[in-house]
Tab-separated table of C-alpha atoms in Angstrom:
chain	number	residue	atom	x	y	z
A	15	UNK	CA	0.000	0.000	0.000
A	16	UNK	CA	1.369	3.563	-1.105
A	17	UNK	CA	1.267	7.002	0.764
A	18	UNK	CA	-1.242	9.467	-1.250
A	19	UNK	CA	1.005	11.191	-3.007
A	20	UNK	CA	2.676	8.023	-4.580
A	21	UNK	CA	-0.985	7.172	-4.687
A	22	UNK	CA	-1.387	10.212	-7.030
A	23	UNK	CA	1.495	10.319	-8.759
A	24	UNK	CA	0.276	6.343	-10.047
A	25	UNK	CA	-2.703	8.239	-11.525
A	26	UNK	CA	-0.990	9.939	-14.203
A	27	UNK	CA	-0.172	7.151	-15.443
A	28	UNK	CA	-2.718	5.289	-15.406
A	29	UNK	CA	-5.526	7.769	-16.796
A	30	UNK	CA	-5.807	8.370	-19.873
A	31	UNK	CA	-7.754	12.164	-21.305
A	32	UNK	CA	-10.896	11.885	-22.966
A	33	UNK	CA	-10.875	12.411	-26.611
A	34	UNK	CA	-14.252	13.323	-26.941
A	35	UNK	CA	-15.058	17.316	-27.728
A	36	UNK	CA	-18.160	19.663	-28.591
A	37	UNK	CA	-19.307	22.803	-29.689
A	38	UNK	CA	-20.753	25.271	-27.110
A	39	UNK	CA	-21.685	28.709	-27.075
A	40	UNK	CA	-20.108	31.156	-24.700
A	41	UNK	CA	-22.854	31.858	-22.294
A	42	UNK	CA	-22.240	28.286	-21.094
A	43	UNK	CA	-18.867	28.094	-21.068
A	44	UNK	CA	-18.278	28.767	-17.127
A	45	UNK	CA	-16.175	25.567	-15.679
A	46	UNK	CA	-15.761	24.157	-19.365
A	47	UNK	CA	-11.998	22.807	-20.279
A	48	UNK	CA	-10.840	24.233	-24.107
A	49	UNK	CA	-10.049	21.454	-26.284
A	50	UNK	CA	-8.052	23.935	-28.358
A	51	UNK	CA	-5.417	26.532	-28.426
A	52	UNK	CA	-7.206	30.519	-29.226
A	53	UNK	CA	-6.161	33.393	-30.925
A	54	UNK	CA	-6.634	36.626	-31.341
A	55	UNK	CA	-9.415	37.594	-34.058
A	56	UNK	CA	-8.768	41.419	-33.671
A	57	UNK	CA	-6.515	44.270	-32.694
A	58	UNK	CA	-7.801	45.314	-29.079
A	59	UNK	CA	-8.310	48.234	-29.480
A	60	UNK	CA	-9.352	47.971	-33.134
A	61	UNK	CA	-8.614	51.765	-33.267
A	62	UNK	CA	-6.612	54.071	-31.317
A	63	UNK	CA	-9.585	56.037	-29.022
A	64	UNK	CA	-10.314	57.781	-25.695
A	65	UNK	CA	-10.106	55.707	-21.905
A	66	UNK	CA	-12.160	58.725	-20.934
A	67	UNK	CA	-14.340	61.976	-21.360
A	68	UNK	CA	-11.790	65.002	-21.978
A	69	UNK	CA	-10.602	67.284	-25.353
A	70	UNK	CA	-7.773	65.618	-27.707
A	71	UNK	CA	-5.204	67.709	-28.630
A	72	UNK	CA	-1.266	67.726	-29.709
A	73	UNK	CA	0.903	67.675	-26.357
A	74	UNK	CA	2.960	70.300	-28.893
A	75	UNK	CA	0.178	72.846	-28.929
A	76	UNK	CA	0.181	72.380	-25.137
A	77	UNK	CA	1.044	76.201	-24.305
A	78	UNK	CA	-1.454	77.586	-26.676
A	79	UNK	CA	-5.599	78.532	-26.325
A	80	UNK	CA	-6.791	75.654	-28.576
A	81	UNK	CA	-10.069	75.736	-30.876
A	82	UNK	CA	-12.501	73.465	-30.603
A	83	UNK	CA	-13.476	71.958	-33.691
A	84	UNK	CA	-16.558	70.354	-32.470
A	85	UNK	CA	-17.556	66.950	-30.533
A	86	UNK	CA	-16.473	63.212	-30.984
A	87	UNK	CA	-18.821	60.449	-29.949
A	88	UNK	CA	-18.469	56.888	-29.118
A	89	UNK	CA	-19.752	54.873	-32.705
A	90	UNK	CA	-18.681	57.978	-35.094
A	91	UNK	CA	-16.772	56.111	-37.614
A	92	UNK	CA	-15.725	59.449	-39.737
A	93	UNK	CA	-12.017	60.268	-39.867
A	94	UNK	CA	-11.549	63.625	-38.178
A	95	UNK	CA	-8.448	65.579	-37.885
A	96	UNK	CA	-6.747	68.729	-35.944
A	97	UNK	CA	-4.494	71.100	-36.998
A	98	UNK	CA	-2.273	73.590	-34.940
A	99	UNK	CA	-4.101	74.979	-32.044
A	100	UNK	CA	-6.890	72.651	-32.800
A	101	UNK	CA	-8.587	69.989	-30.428
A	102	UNK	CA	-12.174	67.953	-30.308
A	103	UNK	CA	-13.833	67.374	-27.503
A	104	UNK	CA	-14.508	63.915	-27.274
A	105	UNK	CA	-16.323	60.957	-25.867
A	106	UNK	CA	-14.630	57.738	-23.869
A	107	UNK	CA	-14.214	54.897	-26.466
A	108	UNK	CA	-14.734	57.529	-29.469
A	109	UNK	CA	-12.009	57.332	-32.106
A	110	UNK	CA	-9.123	59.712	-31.638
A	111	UNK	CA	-8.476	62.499	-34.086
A	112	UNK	CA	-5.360	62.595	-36.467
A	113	UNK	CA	-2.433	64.577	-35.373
A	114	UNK	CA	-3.854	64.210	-31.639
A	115	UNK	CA	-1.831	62.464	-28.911
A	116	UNK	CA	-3.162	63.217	-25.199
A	117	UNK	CA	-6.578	63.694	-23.670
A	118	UNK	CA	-7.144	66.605	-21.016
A	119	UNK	CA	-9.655	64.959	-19.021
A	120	UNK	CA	-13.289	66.827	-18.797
A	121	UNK	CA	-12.781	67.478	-15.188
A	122	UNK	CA	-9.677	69.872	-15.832
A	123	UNK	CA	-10.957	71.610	-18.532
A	124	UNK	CA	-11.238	75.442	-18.851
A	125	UNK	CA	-13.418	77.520	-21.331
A	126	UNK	CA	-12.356	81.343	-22.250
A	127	UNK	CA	-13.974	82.411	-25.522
A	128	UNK	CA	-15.160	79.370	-26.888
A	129	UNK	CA	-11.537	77.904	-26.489
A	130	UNK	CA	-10.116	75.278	-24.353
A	131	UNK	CA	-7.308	76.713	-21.665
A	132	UNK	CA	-5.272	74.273	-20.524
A	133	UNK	CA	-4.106	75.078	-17.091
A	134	UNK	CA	-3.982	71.727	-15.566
A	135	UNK	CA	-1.010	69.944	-17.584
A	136	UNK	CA	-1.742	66.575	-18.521
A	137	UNK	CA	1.274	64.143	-19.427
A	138	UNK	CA	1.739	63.260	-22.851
A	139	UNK	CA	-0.355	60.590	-24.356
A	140	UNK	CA	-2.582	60.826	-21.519
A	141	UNK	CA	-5.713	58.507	-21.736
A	142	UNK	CA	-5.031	57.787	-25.283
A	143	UNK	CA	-5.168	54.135	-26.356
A	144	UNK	CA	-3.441	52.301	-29.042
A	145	UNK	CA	-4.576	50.002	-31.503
A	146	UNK	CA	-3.416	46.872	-30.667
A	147	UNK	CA	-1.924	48.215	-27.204
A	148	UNK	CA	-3.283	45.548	-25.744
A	149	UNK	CA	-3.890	42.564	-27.932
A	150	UNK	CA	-2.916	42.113	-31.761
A	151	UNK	CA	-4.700	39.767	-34.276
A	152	UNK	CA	-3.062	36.628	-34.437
A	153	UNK	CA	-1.977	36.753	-31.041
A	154	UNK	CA	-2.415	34.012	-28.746
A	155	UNK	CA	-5.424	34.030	-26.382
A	156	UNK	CA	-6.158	30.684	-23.913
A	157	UNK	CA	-3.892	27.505	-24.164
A	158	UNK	CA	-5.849	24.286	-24.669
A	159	UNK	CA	-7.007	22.515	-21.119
A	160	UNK	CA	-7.943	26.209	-19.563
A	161	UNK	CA	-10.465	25.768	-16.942
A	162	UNK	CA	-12.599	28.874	-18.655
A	163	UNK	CA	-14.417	31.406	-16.020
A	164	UNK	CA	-15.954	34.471	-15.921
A	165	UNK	CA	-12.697	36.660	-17.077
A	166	UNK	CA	-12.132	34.280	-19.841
A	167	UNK	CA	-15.434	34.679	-20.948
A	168	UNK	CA	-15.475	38.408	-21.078
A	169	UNK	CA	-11.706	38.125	-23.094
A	170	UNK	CA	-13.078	35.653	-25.502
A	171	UNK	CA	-16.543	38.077	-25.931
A	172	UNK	CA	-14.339	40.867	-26.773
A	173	UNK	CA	-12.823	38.881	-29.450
A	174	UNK	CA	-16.195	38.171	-30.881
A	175	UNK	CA	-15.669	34.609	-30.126
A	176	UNK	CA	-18.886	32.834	-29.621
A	177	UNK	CA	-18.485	29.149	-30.145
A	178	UNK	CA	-15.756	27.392	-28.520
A	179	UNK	CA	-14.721	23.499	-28.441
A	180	UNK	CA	-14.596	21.756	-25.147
A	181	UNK	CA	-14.033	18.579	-23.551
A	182	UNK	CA	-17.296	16.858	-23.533
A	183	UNK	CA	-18.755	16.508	-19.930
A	184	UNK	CA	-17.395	13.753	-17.684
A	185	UNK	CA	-20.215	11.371	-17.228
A	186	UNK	CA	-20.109	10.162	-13.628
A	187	UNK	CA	-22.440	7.924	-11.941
A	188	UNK	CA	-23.049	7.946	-8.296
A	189	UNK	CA	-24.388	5.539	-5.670
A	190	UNK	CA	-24.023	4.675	-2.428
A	191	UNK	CA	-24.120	1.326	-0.698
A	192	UNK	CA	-25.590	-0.215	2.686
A	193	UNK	CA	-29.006	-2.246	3.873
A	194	UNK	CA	-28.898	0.557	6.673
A	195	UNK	CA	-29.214	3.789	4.308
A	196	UNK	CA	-31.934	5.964	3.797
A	197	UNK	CA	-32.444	8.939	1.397
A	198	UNK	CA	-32.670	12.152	3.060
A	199	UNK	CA	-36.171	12.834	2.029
A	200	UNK	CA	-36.958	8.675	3.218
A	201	UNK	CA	-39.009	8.651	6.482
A	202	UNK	CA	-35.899	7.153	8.892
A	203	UNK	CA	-35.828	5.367	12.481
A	204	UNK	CA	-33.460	4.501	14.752
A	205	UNK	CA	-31.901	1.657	13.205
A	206	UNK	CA	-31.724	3.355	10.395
A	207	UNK	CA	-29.426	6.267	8.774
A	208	UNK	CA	-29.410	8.963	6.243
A	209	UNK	CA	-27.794	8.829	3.554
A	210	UNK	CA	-25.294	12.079	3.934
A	211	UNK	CA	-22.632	11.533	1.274
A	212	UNK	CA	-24.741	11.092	-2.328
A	213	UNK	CA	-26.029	14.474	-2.438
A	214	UNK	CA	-22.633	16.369	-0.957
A	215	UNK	CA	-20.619	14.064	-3.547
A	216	UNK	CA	-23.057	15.198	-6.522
A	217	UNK	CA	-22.643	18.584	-5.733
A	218	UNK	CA	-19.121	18.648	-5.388
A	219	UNK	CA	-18.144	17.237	-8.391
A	220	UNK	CA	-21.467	19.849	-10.414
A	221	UNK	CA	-19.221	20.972	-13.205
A	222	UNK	CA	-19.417	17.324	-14.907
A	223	UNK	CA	-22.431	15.106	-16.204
A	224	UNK	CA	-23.956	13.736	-12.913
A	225	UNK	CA	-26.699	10.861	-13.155
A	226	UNK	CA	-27.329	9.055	-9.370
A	227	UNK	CA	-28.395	5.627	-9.166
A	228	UNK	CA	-29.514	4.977	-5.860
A	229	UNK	CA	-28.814	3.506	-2.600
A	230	UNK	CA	-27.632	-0.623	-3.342
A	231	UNK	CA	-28.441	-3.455	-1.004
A	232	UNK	CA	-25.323	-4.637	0.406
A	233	UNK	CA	-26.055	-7.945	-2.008
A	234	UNK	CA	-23.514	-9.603	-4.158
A	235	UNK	CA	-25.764	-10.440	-7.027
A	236	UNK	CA	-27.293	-7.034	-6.737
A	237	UNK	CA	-24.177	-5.441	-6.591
A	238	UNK	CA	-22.824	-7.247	-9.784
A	239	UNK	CA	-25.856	-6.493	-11.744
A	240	UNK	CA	-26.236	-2.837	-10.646
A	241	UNK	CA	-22.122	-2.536	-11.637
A	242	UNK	CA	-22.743	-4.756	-15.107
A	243	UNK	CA	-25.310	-2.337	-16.385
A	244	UNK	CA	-23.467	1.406	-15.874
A	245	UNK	CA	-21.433	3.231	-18.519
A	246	UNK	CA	-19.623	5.768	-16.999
A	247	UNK	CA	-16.205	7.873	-17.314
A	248	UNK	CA	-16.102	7.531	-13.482
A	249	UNK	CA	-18.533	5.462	-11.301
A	250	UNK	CA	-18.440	6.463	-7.901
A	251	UNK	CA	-19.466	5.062	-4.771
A	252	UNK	CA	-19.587	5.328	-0.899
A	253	UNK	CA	-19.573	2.202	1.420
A	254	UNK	CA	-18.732	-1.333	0.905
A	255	UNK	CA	-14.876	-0.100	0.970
A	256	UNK	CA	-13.290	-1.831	3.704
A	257	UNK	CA	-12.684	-5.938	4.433
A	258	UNK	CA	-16.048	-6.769	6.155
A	259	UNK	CA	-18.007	-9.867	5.327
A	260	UNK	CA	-20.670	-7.698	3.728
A	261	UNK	CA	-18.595	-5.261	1.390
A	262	UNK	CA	-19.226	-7.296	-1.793
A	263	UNK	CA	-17.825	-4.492	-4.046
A	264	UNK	CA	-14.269	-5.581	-4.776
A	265	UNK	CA	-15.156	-9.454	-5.685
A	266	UNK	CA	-18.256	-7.919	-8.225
A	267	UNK	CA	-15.037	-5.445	-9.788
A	268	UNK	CA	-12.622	-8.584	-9.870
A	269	UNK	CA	-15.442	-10.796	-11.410
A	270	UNK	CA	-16.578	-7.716	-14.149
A	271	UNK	CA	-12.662	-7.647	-14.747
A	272	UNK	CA	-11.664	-4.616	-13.759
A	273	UNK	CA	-7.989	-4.286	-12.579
A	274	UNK	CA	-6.988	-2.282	-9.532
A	275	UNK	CA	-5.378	0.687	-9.879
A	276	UNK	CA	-5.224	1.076	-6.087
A	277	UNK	CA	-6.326	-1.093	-3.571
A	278	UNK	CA	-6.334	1.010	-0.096
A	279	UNK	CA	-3.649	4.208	0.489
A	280	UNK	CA	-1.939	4.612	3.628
A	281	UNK	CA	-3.656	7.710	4.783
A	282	UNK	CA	-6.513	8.710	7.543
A	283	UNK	CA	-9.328	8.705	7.146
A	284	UNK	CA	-8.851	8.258	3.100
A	285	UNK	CA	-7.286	3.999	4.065
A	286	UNK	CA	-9.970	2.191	2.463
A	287	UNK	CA	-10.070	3.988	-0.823
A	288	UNK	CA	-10.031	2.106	-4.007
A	289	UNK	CA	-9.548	2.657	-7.543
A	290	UNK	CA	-10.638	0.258	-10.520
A	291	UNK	CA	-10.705	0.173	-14.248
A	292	UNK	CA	-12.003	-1.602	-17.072
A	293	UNK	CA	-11.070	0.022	-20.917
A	294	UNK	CA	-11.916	3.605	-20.335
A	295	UNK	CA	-13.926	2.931	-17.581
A	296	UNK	CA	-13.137	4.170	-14.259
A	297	UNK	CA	-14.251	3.180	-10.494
A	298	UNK	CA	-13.805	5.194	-7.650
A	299	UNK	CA	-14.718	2.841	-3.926
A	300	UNK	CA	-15.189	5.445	-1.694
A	301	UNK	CA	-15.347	4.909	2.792
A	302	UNK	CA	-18.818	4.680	3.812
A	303	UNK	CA	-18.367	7.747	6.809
A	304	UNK	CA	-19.220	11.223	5.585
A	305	UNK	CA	-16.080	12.479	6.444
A	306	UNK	CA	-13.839	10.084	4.967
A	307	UNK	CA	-15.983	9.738	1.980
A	308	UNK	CA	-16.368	13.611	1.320
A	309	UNK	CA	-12.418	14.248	1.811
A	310	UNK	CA	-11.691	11.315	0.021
A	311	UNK	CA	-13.863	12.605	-2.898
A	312	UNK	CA	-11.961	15.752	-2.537
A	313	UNK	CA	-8.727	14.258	-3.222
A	314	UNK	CA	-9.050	11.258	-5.650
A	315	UNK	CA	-12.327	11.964	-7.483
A	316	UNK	CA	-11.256	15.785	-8.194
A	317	UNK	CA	-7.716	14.083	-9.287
A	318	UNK	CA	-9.349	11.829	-11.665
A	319	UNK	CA	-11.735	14.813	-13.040
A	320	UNK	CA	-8.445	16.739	-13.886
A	321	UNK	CA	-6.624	14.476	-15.387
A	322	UNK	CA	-9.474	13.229	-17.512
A	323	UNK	CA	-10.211	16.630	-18.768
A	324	UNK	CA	-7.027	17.512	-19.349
A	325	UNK	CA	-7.329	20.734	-17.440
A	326	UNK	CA	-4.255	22.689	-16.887
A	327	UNK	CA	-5.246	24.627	-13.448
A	328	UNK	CA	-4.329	22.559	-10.311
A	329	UNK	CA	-5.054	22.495	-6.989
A	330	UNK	CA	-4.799	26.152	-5.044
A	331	UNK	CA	-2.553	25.642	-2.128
A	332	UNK	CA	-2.256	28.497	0.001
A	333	UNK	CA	0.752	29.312	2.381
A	334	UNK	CA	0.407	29.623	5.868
A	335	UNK	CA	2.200	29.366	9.650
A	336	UNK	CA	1.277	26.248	12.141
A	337	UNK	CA	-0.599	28.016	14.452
A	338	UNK	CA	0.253	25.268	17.627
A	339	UNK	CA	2.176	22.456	18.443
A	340	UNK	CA	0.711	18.991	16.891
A	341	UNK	CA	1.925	15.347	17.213
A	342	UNK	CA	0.378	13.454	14.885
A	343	UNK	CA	1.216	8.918	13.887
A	344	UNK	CA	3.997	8.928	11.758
A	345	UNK	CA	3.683	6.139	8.433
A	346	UNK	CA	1.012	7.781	7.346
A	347	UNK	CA	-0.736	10.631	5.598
A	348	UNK	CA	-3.247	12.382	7.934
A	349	UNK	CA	-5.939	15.081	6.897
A	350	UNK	CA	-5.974	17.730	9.169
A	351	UNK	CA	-8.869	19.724	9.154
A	352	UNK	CA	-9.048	23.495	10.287
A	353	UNK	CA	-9.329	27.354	9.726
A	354	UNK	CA	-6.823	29.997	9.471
A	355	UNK	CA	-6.381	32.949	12.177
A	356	UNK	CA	-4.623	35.983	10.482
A	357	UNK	CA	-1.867	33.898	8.685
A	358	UNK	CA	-1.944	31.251	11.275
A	359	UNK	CA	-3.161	27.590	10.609
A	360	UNK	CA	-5.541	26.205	13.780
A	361	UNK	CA	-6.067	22.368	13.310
A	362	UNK	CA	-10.413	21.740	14.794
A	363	UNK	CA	-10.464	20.519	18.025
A	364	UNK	CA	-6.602	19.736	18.336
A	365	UNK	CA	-6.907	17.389	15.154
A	366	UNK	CA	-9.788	14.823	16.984
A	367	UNK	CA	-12.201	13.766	15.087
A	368	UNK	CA	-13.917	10.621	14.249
A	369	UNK	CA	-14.202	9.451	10.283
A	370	UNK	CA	-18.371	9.478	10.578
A	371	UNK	CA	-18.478	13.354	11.492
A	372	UNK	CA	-19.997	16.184	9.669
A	373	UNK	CA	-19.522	18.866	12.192
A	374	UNK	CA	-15.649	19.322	11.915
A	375	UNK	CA	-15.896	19.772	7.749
A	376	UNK	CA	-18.705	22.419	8.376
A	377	UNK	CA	-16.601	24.564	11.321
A	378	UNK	CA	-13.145	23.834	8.901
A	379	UNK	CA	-12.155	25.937	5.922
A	380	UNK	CA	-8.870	24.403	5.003
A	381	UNK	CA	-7.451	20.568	4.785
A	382	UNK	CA	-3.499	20.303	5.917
A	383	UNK	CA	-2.639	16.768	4.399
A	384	UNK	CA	1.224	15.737	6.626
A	385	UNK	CA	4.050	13.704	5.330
A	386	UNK	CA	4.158	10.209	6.290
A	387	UNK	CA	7.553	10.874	7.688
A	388	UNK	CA	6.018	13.860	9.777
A	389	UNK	CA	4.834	13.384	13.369
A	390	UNK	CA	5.359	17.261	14.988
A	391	UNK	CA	4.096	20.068	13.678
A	392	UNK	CA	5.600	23.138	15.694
A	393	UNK	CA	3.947	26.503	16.338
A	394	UNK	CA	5.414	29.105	13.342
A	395	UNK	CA	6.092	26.426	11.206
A	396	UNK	CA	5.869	26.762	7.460
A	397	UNK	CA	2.586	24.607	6.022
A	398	UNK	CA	0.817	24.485	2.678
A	399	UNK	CA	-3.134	24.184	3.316
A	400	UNK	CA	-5.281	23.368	0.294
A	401	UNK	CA	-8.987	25.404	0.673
A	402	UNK	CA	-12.151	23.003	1.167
């Protein structure tokens, strides 16, 4: 059995990107991966203009009363031009004037006989913008596997690009398995519990193609059939991880021939994690306790997301100081859950917790995941915390 981060590392190999693309317009394009390398349709600006309201004018005419030839407005697509002592007054994003170099903001200006006075001096060029100043056709825009968002979507709008090719949607399929489960909305007594990791698992994991199949009898014929019947990228499911007598899950995988990718890692509470595969078929065994389930999830199913889409972004890890003293068991990776104080990291409850809470991930903001070869953490210490 392998620490996580050996555990990880194995993934890259074994995971293979999907191949599969489509056509999407750019309204839903939020949390897509490009499948292709953009460029630059157009000079941004297309034409030099004004950042702002003001009067253009030669910075050489600078000591002079200027005339003002009239007004410039944003969409005015004639060709105008100044001569000495000459300036327009003119409209942010309206098309500068030949011969003019700098904008006198509208703000500073100064009016004596129908001519501008300029007594506050701007700086040369002020508030004028180039053509091209900031992108030039041809010029490269968004590498293939960007994880598009709202900024990319405003760069690609300005470039009159509408339709873009993604990575299809990762199809996942979720269920979750145990004779004890209900659904949240199931009438439940005390022998009984709720279901708590389907619906935090599906919503974690929103930005692919989510389909849930239900809660499955811990059955071994059920469990086969319900397993022989799904087509999935990545088929996920809680419970039925571990070595009891009823966790049927890894003989139905063995049977269906898939071939472990992982069987366990040597991390808390992640341990009983499992990975199988079959073709392009992937299958994530997840712990049954909400905790170790939803952190687990965290880790390995966002993993296998990324490197099936190809994405280039990676995991934000943020820098911060060990905010106390913490002995943790060495040979192992251990999830630390907590939140940060000013720059300081403070692990919930002095890092004890049991695998079947809830509470600790809803008072935690941040997950510290140790070295195996760690087992002190001291106060001011340098950490890397990755945000929940």
């Amino acid at each position: 059995m392998k620490n996580l981060f050996e555990t990880l590392k194995d993934l890259e190999n074994e995971i293979t990107p999907l191949d599969e693309f489509e056509i999407i317009n750019l309204e839903n394009a939020k949390d897509r991966i490009l499948a292709e390398d953009l460029y630059a349709q157009k000079n941004l600006p297309s034409f030099d203009n004004a950042a702002l309201d003001g009067y253009a004018f030669n910075y050489a005419d600078l000591k002079e009363s200027l005339n003002i030839k009239g007004v410039i407005f944003a969409g005015d697509n004639k060709t105008y031009e100044i001569g000495k002592n000459e300036c327009y007054k003119i409209m942010t994003g309206a098309k500068m004037p030949k011969n003019a170099d700098t904008i006198l903001m509208i703000e500073d200006e100064f009016l004596e006989n129908n001519k501008l006075i300029i007594k506050k001096i701007p700086k040369q060029f002020n508030a004028r913008r180039l053509k091209g100043e900031e992108l030039k056709q041809g010029e490269f825009l968004l590498k293939k596997g960007t994880k598009l968002n709202s900024k990319h979507i405003a760069l690609l709008a300005s470039q009159g690009i509408y339709k873009i090719q993604v990575i299809r949607k990762i199809r996942i399929g979720i269920f979750s398995s145990g004779n004890e489960l209900k659904e949240p909305w199931q009438t439940c007594n005390e022998e009984n519990i709720y279901n708590a990791n389907a619906l935090p698992l599906m919503t974690m994991l929103d930005s692919c193609e989510i389909n849930y199949l239900g809660i499955i009898k811990d059955d071994f014929n059920i469990i086969k059939s319900a397993l022989s019947k799904t087509n999935f990228d990545l088929l996920i499911t809680s419970g039925g991880a571990s070595v009891g007598e009823a966790d049927f899950l890894e003989k139905a995988f063995d049977e269906l021939g898939y071939k472990a990718i992982f069987k366990g890692v040597k991390a808390r509470p992640a341990r009983p994690s499992k990975l199988y595969k079959k073709d392009k078929n992937l299958a994530l065994i997840l712990p049954g306790n909400p905790m170790a389930a939803y952190l687990s999830c965290f880790i390995f199913g966002k993993k296998i997301i990324h490197l099936l889409s190809n994405a280039l972004e990676k995991p934000l890890k943020i820098s911060a100081k060990m905010g106390t003293d913490l002995k943790i068991k060495k040979g192992r990776n251990n999830f630390i859950l907590g939140d940060l104080e000013n720059e300081f990291f403070i692990p919930f409850n002095e890092n004890k917790f049991g695998s079947g809470m809830i509470l600790p991930l809803i008072k935690s903001e941040f997950l510290l995941i140790s070295d195996e070869n760690v087992e002190n953490y001291t106060k001011g210490e340098q950490i890397w915390l990755l945000k929940l």
